[in-house]
mmCIF file of C-alpha atoms in Angstrom:
data_model
loop_
_atom_site.group_PDB
_atom_site.id
_atom_site.type_symbol
_atom_site.label_atom_id
_atom_site.label_comp_id
_atom_site.label_asym_id
_atom_site.label_seq_id
_atom_site.Cartn_x
_atom_site.Cartn_y
_atom_site.Cartn_z
ATOM 1 C CA MET A 1 -0.494 0.034 -0.121
ATOM 2 C CA ASN A 2 1.578 3.629 -1.088
ATOM 3 C CA TRP A 3 -0.101 5.494 2.408
ATOM 4 C CA LYS A 4 2.312 8.051 1.311
ATOM 5 C CA THR A 5 0.306 9.419 -1.289
ATOM 6 C CA HIS A 6 -2.504 9.369 0.025
ATOM 7 C CA ALA A 7 -0.596 10.713 3.070
ATOM 8 C CA GLN A 8 0.399 14.458 1.253
ATOM 9 C CA ARG A 9 -3.362 14.670 -0.338
ATOM 10 C CA LEU A 10 -4.540 14.689 2.735
ATOM 11 C CA ALA A 11 -1.404 17.240 4.068
ATOM 12 C CA ALA A 12 -2.322 19.318 1.109
ATOM 13 C CA ASP A 13 -5.917 19.358 1.561
ATOM 14 C CA VAL A 14 -5.810 20.417 4.933
ATOM 15 C CA VAL A 15 -3.463 22.862 5.061
ATOM 16 C CA ARG A 16 -0.001 24.530 2.893
ATOM 17 C CA PRO A 17 2.703 23.438 2.462
ATOM 18 C CA GLU A 18 4.707 26.430 4.222
ATOM 19 C CA SER A 19 2.940 25.525 7.017
ATOM 20 C CA ARG A 20 4.629 23.925 10.052
ATOM 21 C CA TRP A 21 1.753 21.366 9.584
ATOM 22 C CA TYR A 22 2.205 20.019 6.811
ATOM 23 C CA GLU A 23 5.466 17.721 7.534
ATOM 24 C CA PRO A 24 3.799 15.731 10.445
ATOM 25 C CA LEU A 25 0.380 15.016 8.199
ATOM 26 C CA ALA A 26 2.447 14.036 5.433
ATOM 27 C CA THR A 27 4.861 11.522 7.048
ATOM 28 C CA THR A 28 1.875 9.952 9.785
ATOM 29 C CA PRO A 29 0.978 7.365 9.097
ATOM 30 C CA ARG A 30 -2.744 7.240 9.716
ATOM 31 C CA HIS A 31 -4.191 3.819 8.675
ATOM 32 C CA LEU A 32 -1.788 2.516 11.080
ATOM 33 C CA PHE A 33 -3.838 3.993 14.528
ATOM 34 C CA VAL A 34 -6.522 3.093 12.631
ATOM 35 C CA PRO A 35 -6.771 -0.631 11.589
ATOM 36 C CA ARG A 36 -10.344 -0.888 12.516
ATOM 37 C CA TRP A 37 -12.868 1.249 12.978
ATOM 38 C CA TRP A 38 -17.420 1.656 13.257
ATOM 39 C CA GLU A 39 -19.356 2.858 10.139
ATOM 40 C CA ASN A 40 -23.345 4.230 10.825
ATOM 41 C CA ARG A 41 -25.657 2.191 9.427
ATOM 42 C CA ASP A 42 -28.523 2.012 9.026
ATOM 43 C CA GLN A 43 -29.049 3.461 12.543
ATOM 44 C CA ALA A 44 -26.170 1.106 13.877
ATOM 45 C CA TRP A 45 -23.013 1.089 14.083
ATOM 46 C CA LYS A 46 -20.769 -1.890 11.559
ATOM 47 C CA LEU A 47 -17.336 -2.681 11.906
ATOM 48 C CA ARG A 48 -15.076 -1.171 8.758
ATOM 49 C CA ASP A 49 -11.657 -4.062 8.803
ATOM 50 C CA GLY A 50 -9.306 -2.389 6.917
ATOM 51 C CA PRO A 51 -6.688 -4.871 5.870
ATOM 52 C CA ALA A 52 -9.934 -6.625 4.448
ATOM 53 C CA ASP A 53 -10.721 -4.411 2.060
ATOM 54 C CA PRO A 54 -7.343 -1.632 1.908
ATOM 55 C CA GLU A 55 -8.585 0.330 -0.630
ATOM 56 C CA ALA A 56 -11.420 1.713 1.603
ATOM 57 C CA TRP A 57 -9.066 1.139 4.301
ATOM 58 C CA MET A 58 -6.248 4.254 2.956
ATOM 59 C CA ARG A 59 -9.199 6.407 1.550
ATOM 60 C CA ALA A 60 -11.428 6.517 5.052
ATOM 61 C CA ALA A 61 -7.856 6.505 7.081
ATOM 62 C CA TYR A 62 -6.245 9.542 5.015
ATOM 63 C CA ALA A 63 -9.220 11.309 3.886
ATOM 64 C CA ASP A 64 -10.224 14.569 6.696
ATOM 65 C CA GLN A 65 -13.079 12.781 8.690
ATOM 66 C CA THR A 66 -13.586 11.857 12.363
ATOM 67 C CA LEU A 67 -13.690 7.072 12.444
ATOM 68 C CA VAL A 68 -14.863 6.151 15.817
ATOM 69 C CA THR A 69 -13.412 3.071 17.798
ATOM 70 C CA ARG A 70 -15.075 2.792 20.490
ATOM 71 C CA VAL A 71 -19.331 2.888 20.785
ATOM 72 C CA GLY A 72 -20.614 2.976 24.099
ATOM 73 C CA PRO A 73 -17.708 0.184 25.466
ATOM 74 C CA VAL A 74 -17.123 -2.178 22.762
ATOM 75 C CA HIS A 75 -13.799 -1.235 21.444
ATOM 76 C CA ALA A 76 -12.988 -1.647 17.320
ATOM 77 C CA ASP A 77 -10.150 -3.862 18.074
ATOM 78 C CA HIS A 78 -11.477 -6.269 20.633
ATOM 79 C CA ALA A 79 -15.231 -6.571 17.607
ATOM 80 C CA GLN A 80 -15.330 -9.578 15.588
ATOM 81 C CA THR A 81 -15.866 -9.574 11.295
ATOM 82 C CA GLY A 82 -19.505 -8.749 10.655
ATOM 83 C CA ASP A 83 -20.600 -7.041 14.447
ATOM 84 C CA THR A 84 -22.950 -4.591 14.792
ATOM 85 C CA VAL A 85 -23.611 -2.782 17.583
ATOM 86 C CA THR A 86 -27.184 -1.228 17.512
ATOM 87 C CA GLU A 87 -27.412 0.722 20.968
ATOM 88 C CA GLY A 88 -24.677 3.270 22.657
ATOM 89 C CA LYS A 89 -23.238 7.370 22.216
ATOM 90 C CA PRO A 90 -19.214 6.780 20.063
ATOM 91 C CA THR A 91 -17.133 6.659 23.316
ATOM 92 C CA SER A 92 -13.882 6.893 21.725
ATOM 93 C CA SER A 93 -12.513 7.491 18.139
ATOM 94 C CA SER A 94 -10.017 9.333 15.926
ATOM 95 C CA THR A 95 -10.520 13.177 15.418
ATOM 96 C CA LEU A 96 -10.722 14.772 12.093
ATOM 97 C CA PRO A 97 -6.858 16.094 11.475
ATOM 98 C CA GLY A 98 -8.042 19.135 10.186
ATOM 99 C CA LEU A 99 -9.399 20.225 13.688
ATOM 100 C CA VAL A 100 -5.971 18.811 15.539
ATOM 101 C CA VAL A 101 -4.290 21.180 13.854
ATOM 102 C CA THR A 102 -7.115 23.165 14.794
ATOM 103 C CA MET A 103 -6.731 22.726 18.518
ATOM 104 C CA TYR A 104 -2.925 22.640 18.200
ATOM 105 C CA ARG A 105 -2.763 26.241 15.798
ATOM 106 C CA HIS A 106 -5.925 27.681 19.435
ATOM 107 C CA ALA A 107 -2.687 26.193 21.210
ATOM 108 C CA VAL A 108 -0.017 28.811 19.578
ATOM 109 C CA ILE A 109 2.846 26.464 19.952
ATOM 110 C CA ALA A 110 6.544 26.872 20.051
ATOM 111 C CA ASP A 111 8.638 24.385 18.935
ATOM 112 C CA ASP A 112 10.126 24.384 22.752
ATOM 113 C CA SER A 113 6.690 23.592 24.505
ATOM 114 C CA ARG A 114 5.704 20.636 26.525
ATOM 115 C CA VAL A 115 3.211 19.744 26.124
ATOM 116 C CA LEU A 116 0.076 17.335 27.807
ATOM 117 C CA VAL A 117 -2.828 15.934 24.618
ATOM 118 C CA THR A 118 -5.109 13.205 24.263
ATOM 119 C CA THR A 119 -4.145 10.118 23.033
ATOM 120 C CA GLY A 120 -7.370 8.036 21.937
ATOM 121 C CA THR A 121 -6.115 6.455 18.704
ATOM 122 C CA GLY A 122 -2.664 8.407 18.702
ATOM 123 C CA TYR A 123 -2.501 9.551 15.855
ATOM 124 C CA GLY A 124 -3.326 13.182 17.286
ATOM 125 C CA THR A 125 -0.151 12.175 19.404
ATOM 126 C CA SER A 126 1.963 11.025 16.432
ATOM 127 C CA LEU A 127 1.491 14.488 14.977
ATOM 128 C CA LEU A 128 2.849 16.144 17.953
ATOM 129 C CA CYS A 129 6.085 13.878 18.475
ATOM 130 C CA GLN A 130 6.209 14.806 14.695
ATOM 131 C CA ARG A 131 6.400 18.401 14.805
ATOM 132 C CA LEU A 132 8.322 18.870 18.503
ATOM 133 C CA GLY A 133 10.078 15.464 19.372
ATOM 134 C CA ASP A 134 8.938 12.884 21.497
ATOM 135 C CA GLU A 135 11.117 14.274 24.509
ATOM 136 C CA ARG A 136 8.444 17.020 24.834
ATOM 137 C CA VAL A 137 5.135 15.168 24.363
ATOM 138 C CA THR A 138 2.497 13.512 27.323
ATOM 139 C CA SER A 139 0.413 11.314 25.701
ATOM 140 C CA VAL A 140 -2.535 11.166 28.893
ATOM 141 C CA ASP A 141 -6.018 8.633 28.225
ATOM 142 C CA VAL A 142 -8.759 7.610 30.959
ATOM 143 C CA ASP A 143 -8.951 4.072 28.789
ATOM 144 C CA ALA A 144 -5.777 1.629 30.093
ATOM 145 C CA HIS A 145 -6.036 0.139 26.297
ATOM 146 C CA LEU A 146 -5.865 2.899 24.608
ATOM 147 C CA VAL A 147 -2.075 3.821 26.078
ATOM 148 C CA LYS A 148 -1.375 0.680 25.938
ATOM 149 C CA VAL A 149 -2.140 0.120 21.568
ATOM 150 C CA ALA A 150 -1.355 3.462 21.000
ATOM 151 C CA GLY A 151 2.225 3.618 22.937
ATOM 152 C CA GLU A 152 2.552 0.005 20.596
ATOM 153 C CA ARG A 153 1.936 1.789 17.646
ATOM 154 C CA LEU A 154 3.606 4.662 18.333
ATOM 155 C CA ASP A 155 6.633 2.716 18.953
ATOM 156 C CA SER A 156 7.164 1.051 15.449
ATOM 157 C CA MET A 157 7.440 4.724 14.602
ATOM 158 C CA GLY A 158 10.117 5.012 16.877
ATOM 159 C CA LEU A 159 8.023 7.451 18.295
ATOM 160 C CA HIS A 160 8.187 6.809 22.376
ATOM 161 C CA PRO A 161 6.756 10.437 24.047
ATOM 162 C CA ARG A 162 5.301 10.166 27.682
ATOM 163 C CA THR A 163 2.380 7.485 28.662
ATOM 164 C CA ALA A 164 -0.321 7.340 31.236
ATOM 165 C CA VAL A 165 -2.699 6.738 31.298
ATOM 166 C CA CYS A 166 -5.731 8.923 33.806
ATOM 167 C CA ASP A 167 -8.483 10.815 34.054
ATOM 168 C CA ILE A 168 -7.874 14.175 32.749
ATOM 169 C CA THR A 169 -10.352 15.995 35.570
ATOM 170 C CA GLY A 170 -8.319 15.086 37.902
ATOM 171 C CA PRO A 171 -3.816 15.332 39.021
ATOM 172 C CA LEU A 172 -2.175 15.029 35.903
ATOM 173 C CA PRO A 173 1.278 14.086 35.598
ATOM 174 C CA GLY A 174 4.058 16.446 34.840
ATOM 175 C CA GLU A 175 4.285 20.373 34.274
ATOM 176 C CA HIS A 176 3.172 22.274 30.415
ATOM 177 C CA ASP A 177 3.720 24.730 28.671
ATOM 178 C CA ARG A 178 0.591 24.140 26.581
ATOM 179 C CA ILE A 179 -2.609 20.976 27.543
ATOM 180 C CA VAL A 180 -4.505 20.258 24.821
ATOM 181 C CA SER A 181 -8.007 18.167 25.399
ATOM 182 C CA THR A 182 -9.722 16.252 22.516
ATOM 183 C CA VAL A 183 -12.540 15.444 24.672
ATOM 184 C CA SER A 184 -14.720 18.293 26.999
ATOM 185 C CA VAL A 185 -15.252 19.428 29.344
ATOM 186 C CA ARG A 186 -17.432 21.418 31.955
ATOM 187 C CA PRO A 187 -15.755 23.569 34.314
ATOM 188 C CA VAL A 188 -11.922 23.673 33.736
ATOM 189 C CA PRO A 189 -10.633 21.285 36.259
ATOM 190 C CA THR A 190 -8.566 23.065 39.061
ATOM 191 C CA SER A 191 -5.963 20.208 37.802
ATOM 192 C CA TRP A 192 -5.082 21.501 33.965
ATOM 193 C CA LEU A 193 -3.814 24.865 36.201
ATOM 194 C CA ALA A 194 -1.785 22.958 38.680
ATOM 195 C CA ALA A 195 -0.344 21.146 36.013
ATOM 196 C CA LEU A 196 0.085 24.472 34.080
ATOM 197 C CA ARG A 197 3.808 25.971 33.790
ATOM 198 C CA PRO A 198 3.428 30.033 34.020
ATOM 199 C CA GLY A 199 2.535 31.975 31.045
ATOM 200 C CA GLY A 200 0.362 28.254 29.797
ATOM 201 C CA ARG A 201 -2.127 27.929 27.609
ATOM 202 C CA LEU A 202 -5.016 25.332 27.435
ATOM 203 C CA VAL A 203 -7.419 24.318 24.703
ATOM 204 C CA THR A 204 -10.597 22.741 24.860
ATOM 205 C CA THR A 205 -13.683 22.040 24.495
ATOM 206 C CA ILE A 206 -16.816 23.080 26.812
ATOM 207 C CA ALA A 207 -18.748 19.625 26.996
ATOM 208 C CA GLY A 208 -22.296 19.856 25.674
ATOM 209 C CA THR A 209 -21.264 22.392 23.210
ATOM 210 C CA GLY A 210 -19.683 23.499 19.852
ATOM 211 C CA LEU A 211 -17.515 26.179 21.879
ATOM 212 C CA ILE A 212 -13.337 26.214 21.622
ATOM 213 C CA LEU A 213 -12.035 27.575 24.886
ATOM 214 C CA THR A 214 -8.193 28.984 25.184
ATOM 215 C CA ALA A 215 -7.188 30.377 28.199
ATOM 216 C CA ASP A 216 -3.414 31.547 29.262
ATOM 217 C CA LYS A 217 -2.679 31.309 32.918
ATOM 218 C CA THR A 218 -1.691 34.293 35.072
ATOM 219 C CA GLU A 219 0.046 34.805 37.963
ATOM 220 C CA ASP A 220 -2.653 34.036 40.484
ATOM 221 C CA GLY A 221 -2.375 30.631 39.637
ATOM 222 C CA GLY A 222 -5.379 31.808 37.162
ATOM 223 C CA ALA A 223 -6.432 31.777 33.853
ATOM 224 C CA MET A 224 -7.680 34.855 30.817
ATOM 225 C CA GLY A 225 -8.521 34.037 27.695
ATOM 226 C CA ARG A 226 -11.284 34.106 25.120
ATOM 227 C CA ILE A 227 -13.415 31.369 23.472
ATOM 228 C CA ALA A 228 -13.229 31.378 19.573
ATOM 229 C CA PRO A 229 -14.891 32.255 17.095
ATOM 230 C CA ASP A 230 -15.019 28.680 15.203
ATOM 231 C CA ALA A 231 -16.930 26.009 16.461
ATOM 232 C CA ALA A 232 -15.449 22.249 17.280
ATOM 233 C CA GLY A 233 -17.378 20.223 19.356
ATOM 234 C CA PHE A 234 -15.869 16.071 20.578
ATOM 235 C CA MET A 235 -16.653 13.347 22.420
ATOM 236 C CA ARG A 236 -17.392 14.787 26.638
ATOM 237 C CA THR A 237 -14.633 12.577 29.437
ATOM 238 C CA ARG A 238 -15.590 9.724 31.095
ATOM 239 C CA HIS A 239 -14.569 8.418 33.776
ATOM 240 C CA GLY A 240 -15.763 4.412 33.396
ATOM 241 C CA ASP A 241 -16.338 2.171 29.860
ATOM 242 C CA ASP A 242 -19.186 4.148 28.545
ATOM 243 C CA TYR A 243 -21.593 7.183 29.505
ATOM 244 C CA ASP A 244 -24.271 7.023 32.282
ATOM 245 C CA HIS A 245 -27.860 7.395 30.744
ATOM 246 C CA PRO A 246 -28.724 9.507 32.399
ATOM 247 C CA THR A 247 -31.622 11.064 30.024
ATOM 248 C CA GLN A 248 -33.852 6.881 30.179
ATOM 249 C CA GLU A 249 -36.614 8.045 31.971
ATOM 250 C CA ALA A 250 -37.070 11.276 31.172
ATOM 251 C CA TRP A 251 -37.269 9.538 27.395
ATOM 252 C CA GLU A 252 -40.294 6.771 28.237
ATOM 253 C CA LYS A 253 -42.176 9.704 29.498
ATOM 254 C CA ALA A 254 -41.874 12.452 26.310
ATOM 255 C CA GLN A 255 -43.936 8.675 23.606
ATOM 256 C CA ALA A 256 -46.868 10.116 26.055
ATOM 257 C CA ASP A 257 -48.626 13.055 26.492
ATOM 258 C CA GLY A 258 -47.548 16.485 27.773
ATOM 259 C CA GLU A 259 -48.332 18.515 30.912
ATOM 260 C CA GLN A 260 -47.861 21.936 28.537
ATOM 261 C CA VAL A 261 -49.680 21.470 24.913
ATOM 262 C CA SER A 262 -48.566 24.548 23.123
ATOM 263 C CA THR A 263 -47.821 25.451 18.717
ATOM 264 C CA SER A 264 -44.485 27.105 18.110
ATOM 265 C CA ARG A 265 -43.801 29.702 16.702
ATOM 266 C CA TYR A 266 -40.835 28.686 14.757
ATOM 267 C CA PRO A 267 -40.052 25.075 12.526
ATOM 268 C CA LEU A 268 -39.052 22.258 13.978
ATOM 269 C CA LEU A 269 -35.330 22.714 14.800
ATOM 270 C CA TYR A 270 -33.303 19.887 15.532
ATOM 271 C CA VAL A 271 -31.041 21.308 18.005
ATOM 272 C CA PRO A 272 -27.623 20.077 17.102
ATOM 273 C CA ASP A 273 -27.196 20.954 13.819
ATOM 274 C CA SER A 274 -27.046 24.746 15.068
ATOM 275 C CA TRP A 275 -23.996 25.815 17.079
ATOM 276 C CA GLU A 276 -24.613 28.526 18.153
ATOM 277 C CA VAL A 277 -28.826 27.804 19.279
ATOM 278 C CA MET A 278 -27.098 24.790 21.450
ATOM 279 C CA SER A 279 -24.858 26.160 22.217
ATOM 280 C CA MET A 280 -26.113 28.939 24.888
ATOM 281 C CA LEU A 281 -28.450 26.733 25.418
ATOM 282 C CA GLU A 282 -26.469 24.219 26.893
ATOM 283 C CA LEU A 283 -24.234 26.594 28.626
ATOM 284 C CA LEU A 284 -27.781 27.223 30.795
ATOM 285 C CA LEU A 285 -29.190 24.288 30.615
ATOM 286 C CA PRO A 286 -26.643 21.619 31.024
ATOM 287 C CA GLY A 287 -26.782 18.159 30.349
ATOM 288 C CA ILE A 288 -29.418 18.111 27.129
ATOM 289 C CA ASP A 289 -30.205 15.258 25.788
ATOM 290 C CA TYR A 290 -31.175 15.600 22.032
ATOM 291 C CA ARG A 291 -33.184 12.902 19.633
ATOM 292 C CA THR A 292 -34.998 12.899 15.885
ATOM 293 C CA ALA A 293 -37.463 10.421 13.892
ATOM 294 C CA LEU A 294 -38.573 10.539 10.112
ATOM 295 C CA ASP A 295 -41.877 9.107 9.042
ATOM 296 C CA GLY A 296 -41.778 10.262 5.172
ATOM 297 C CA ASP A 297 -42.809 14.389 6.015
ATOM 298 C CA LYS A 298 -43.510 13.963 9.122
ATOM 299 C CA ARG A 299 -40.404 15.120 11.773
ATOM 300 C CA THR A 300 -40.194 14.835 15.268
ATOM 301 C CA VAL A 301 -37.093 16.210 17.565
ATOM 302 C CA TRP A 302 -37.404 15.325 21.828
ATOM 303 C CA MET A 303 -35.281 17.484 24.293
ATOM 304 C CA LEU A 304 -33.910 15.528 27.540
ATOM 305 C CA HIS A 305 -33.274 16.729 30.602
ATOM 306 C CA PRO A 306 -31.551 13.972 33.476
ATOM 307 C CA ASP A 307 -34.233 16.291 35.979
ATOM 308 C CA GLY A 308 -36.962 14.586 34.421
ATOM 309 C CA SER A 309 -37.644 17.135 32.102
ATOM 310 C CA TRP A 310 -38.580 16.459 28.151
ATOM 311 C CA ALA A 311 -40.209 18.120 25.398
ATOM 312 C CA ARG A 312 -41.964 16.105 21.759
ATOM 313 C CA ALA A 313 -42.357 18.449 18.916
ATOM 314 C CA THR A 314 -43.264 17.322 16.044
ATOM 315 C CA ALA A 315 -44.440 18.963 12.641
ATOM 316 C CA ASP A 316 -45.429 17.738 9.087
ATOM 317 C CA GLY A 317 -44.046 19.330 6.954
ATOM 318 C CA PHE A 318 -40.902 22.086 6.235
ATOM 319 C CA LEU A 319 -42.614 25.049 7.702
ATOM 320 C CA ASP A 320 -45.418 23.730 9.932
ATOM 321 C CA SER A 321 -45.203 25.418 12.824
ATOM 322 C CA PRO A 322 -44.146 22.425 15.086
ATOM 323 C CA THR A 323 -47.499 21.381 17.837
ATOM 324 C CA VAL A 324 -44.605 20.723 21.387
ATOM 325 C CA HIS A 325 -45.360 18.562 24.444
ATOM 326 C CA GLN A 326 -43.837 20.400 27.130
ATOM 327 C CA GLY A 327 -43.444 17.874 30.197
ATOM 328 C CA GLY A 328 -41.121 17.822 34.522
ATOM 329 C CA PRO A 329 -40.255 20.224 36.939
ATOM 330 C CA ARG A 330 -38.888 22.144 33.522
ATOM 331 C CA ARG A 331 -40.168 24.138 29.420
ATOM 332 C CA LEU A 332 -36.898 22.619 27.932
ATOM 333 C CA TRP A 333 -38.958 24.110 24.840
ATOM 334 C CA ASP A 334 -40.202 26.993 26.025
ATOM 335 C CA ALA A 335 -36.014 27.857 27.140
ATOM 336 C CA LEU A 336 -35.118 27.107 23.666
ATOM 337 C CA GLU A 337 -37.406 29.388 22.710
ATOM 338 C CA ARG A 338 -36.224 32.410 24.198
ATOM 339 C CA ILE A 339 -32.956 31.339 22.345
ATOM 340 C CA ARG A 340 -34.180 32.047 19.289
ATOM 341 C CA HIS A 341 -36.409 35.151 19.796
ATOM 342 C CA ARG A 342 -33.061 36.574 20.959
ATOM 343 C CA LEU A 343 -30.817 35.165 18.054
ATOM 344 C CA ASN A 344 -34.083 37.372 15.635
ATOM 345 C CA ARG A 345 -34.447 39.775 18.000
ATOM 346 C CA GLU A 346 -30.521 40.798 17.819
ATOM 347 C CA GLY A 347 -29.484 38.609 15.059
ATOM 348 C CA GLY A 348 -26.372 36.749 16.839
ATOM 349 C CA LEU A 349 -25.754 35.538 20.356
ATOM 350 C CA PRO A 350 -22.813 36.259 22.840
ATOM 351 C CA VAL A 351 -21.411 33.349 22.988
ATOM 352 C CA TYR A 352 -18.275 32.394 19.956
ATOM 353 C CA GLY A 353 -15.648 35.631 20.960
ATOM 354 C CA ALA A 354 -17.029 35.785 24.860
ATOM 355 C CA ARG A 355 -14.342 36.228 26.974
ATOM 356 C CA VAL A 356 -12.833 33.771 29.547
ATOM 357 C CA ALA A 357 -11.361 33.816 33.546
ATOM 358 C CA ILE A 358 -10.677 31.148 35.226
ATOM 359 C CA THR A 359 -10.161 31.861 38.980
ATOM 360 C CA PRO A 360 -7.786 29.801 40.464
ATOM 361 C CA ASP A 361 -10.031 27.184 41.776
ATOM 362 C CA GLY A 362 -11.325 26.578 39.126
ATOM 363 C CA GLU A 363 -14.735 28.809 39.565
ATOM 364 C CA THR A 364 -15.244 29.703 34.420
ATOM 365 C CA THR A 365 -16.658 32.511 33.564
ATOM 366 C CA LEU A 366 -17.707 33.952 30.079
ATOM 367 C CA SER A 367 -18.938 37.125 29.493
ATOM 368 C CA ARG A 368 -19.572 39.718 26.387
ATOM 369 C CA GLY A 369 -21.637 43.235 26.606
ATOM 370 C CA SER A 370 -23.402 43.274 29.407
ATOM 371 C CA TRP A 371 -23.674 38.832 29.318
ATOM 372 C CA SER A 372 -21.958 36.382 31.860
ATOM 373 C CA LEU A 373 -22.773 33.261 33.067
ATOM 374 C CA THR A 374 -20.446 31.405 35.240
ATOM 375 C CA LEU A 375 -20.338 27.058 34.188
#
């Protein structure tokens, strides 16, 4: 397999030739880190085995796309040919290369920076090792299997960064000039502030949003920064083999008539399709789970919250006003409508470009103009 030709094409798609990230992208064998992955087909996750179809493997591995390697507790490495997973959400992946580079660019990594990153498949760690040298890179993950396998694949390339199995929301090994997390958190863990050197920078995303947060450590041990103008989404941190499923009770209740029934003034919106609206709503009501279904021209959207609140909206056509059922202690659709009112009134929402202030004890506040919110 002539993987280098594919890698060079990927590099040209992601960056310009003079970029310092061009050479790492063009010389890193991404297929080595993703020999198997899960592909979503017909509402089920089907195993794809790279060596069994080398051409498809090269196309997938060297496209600027995310490849899901773990669904629920089931890792593609441990699955059997022909396996299908019908339930569960992605819990690990190889992030699309362009987004990995975007996160590294937000970190403003210098040639002498010491950087801590999250492991995943190890592909992002490899890019960083190629750029800085492996002695400047630390790679961590909560999943011992991922750390072991990524370490072996990096070793096969002659790269030997420091690796560790740890929960990134807890104590981190060593001190670093940069921390770049490709899993999302809320709030920023205080352990990151402790592990950053004076003036160091952290880059992450806020869980459940499309918000990239960058912040530089200040003299008092806190950090100051802002929300980047571009959007990105990563899986939430997990602390075991799988995520909890706190909205199952709300899902069961959401099949019945609501305590409140109304007609929305806006066309039906599946919130994850709008980064700005989703981010604003998640900041106000963290933990909402979204589901959708299509039956001919009839579309239904559900919003579910761990506190038992739920909303179900159904519309017969794209422009028809949906009928909304709501139940539980809070009215989720009403909260969504208020955000859409603001978006229509002001032409935008204050989340992107907001300033970020993190106190030494980890309290994180976003602000823009007269708007502010503490996570």
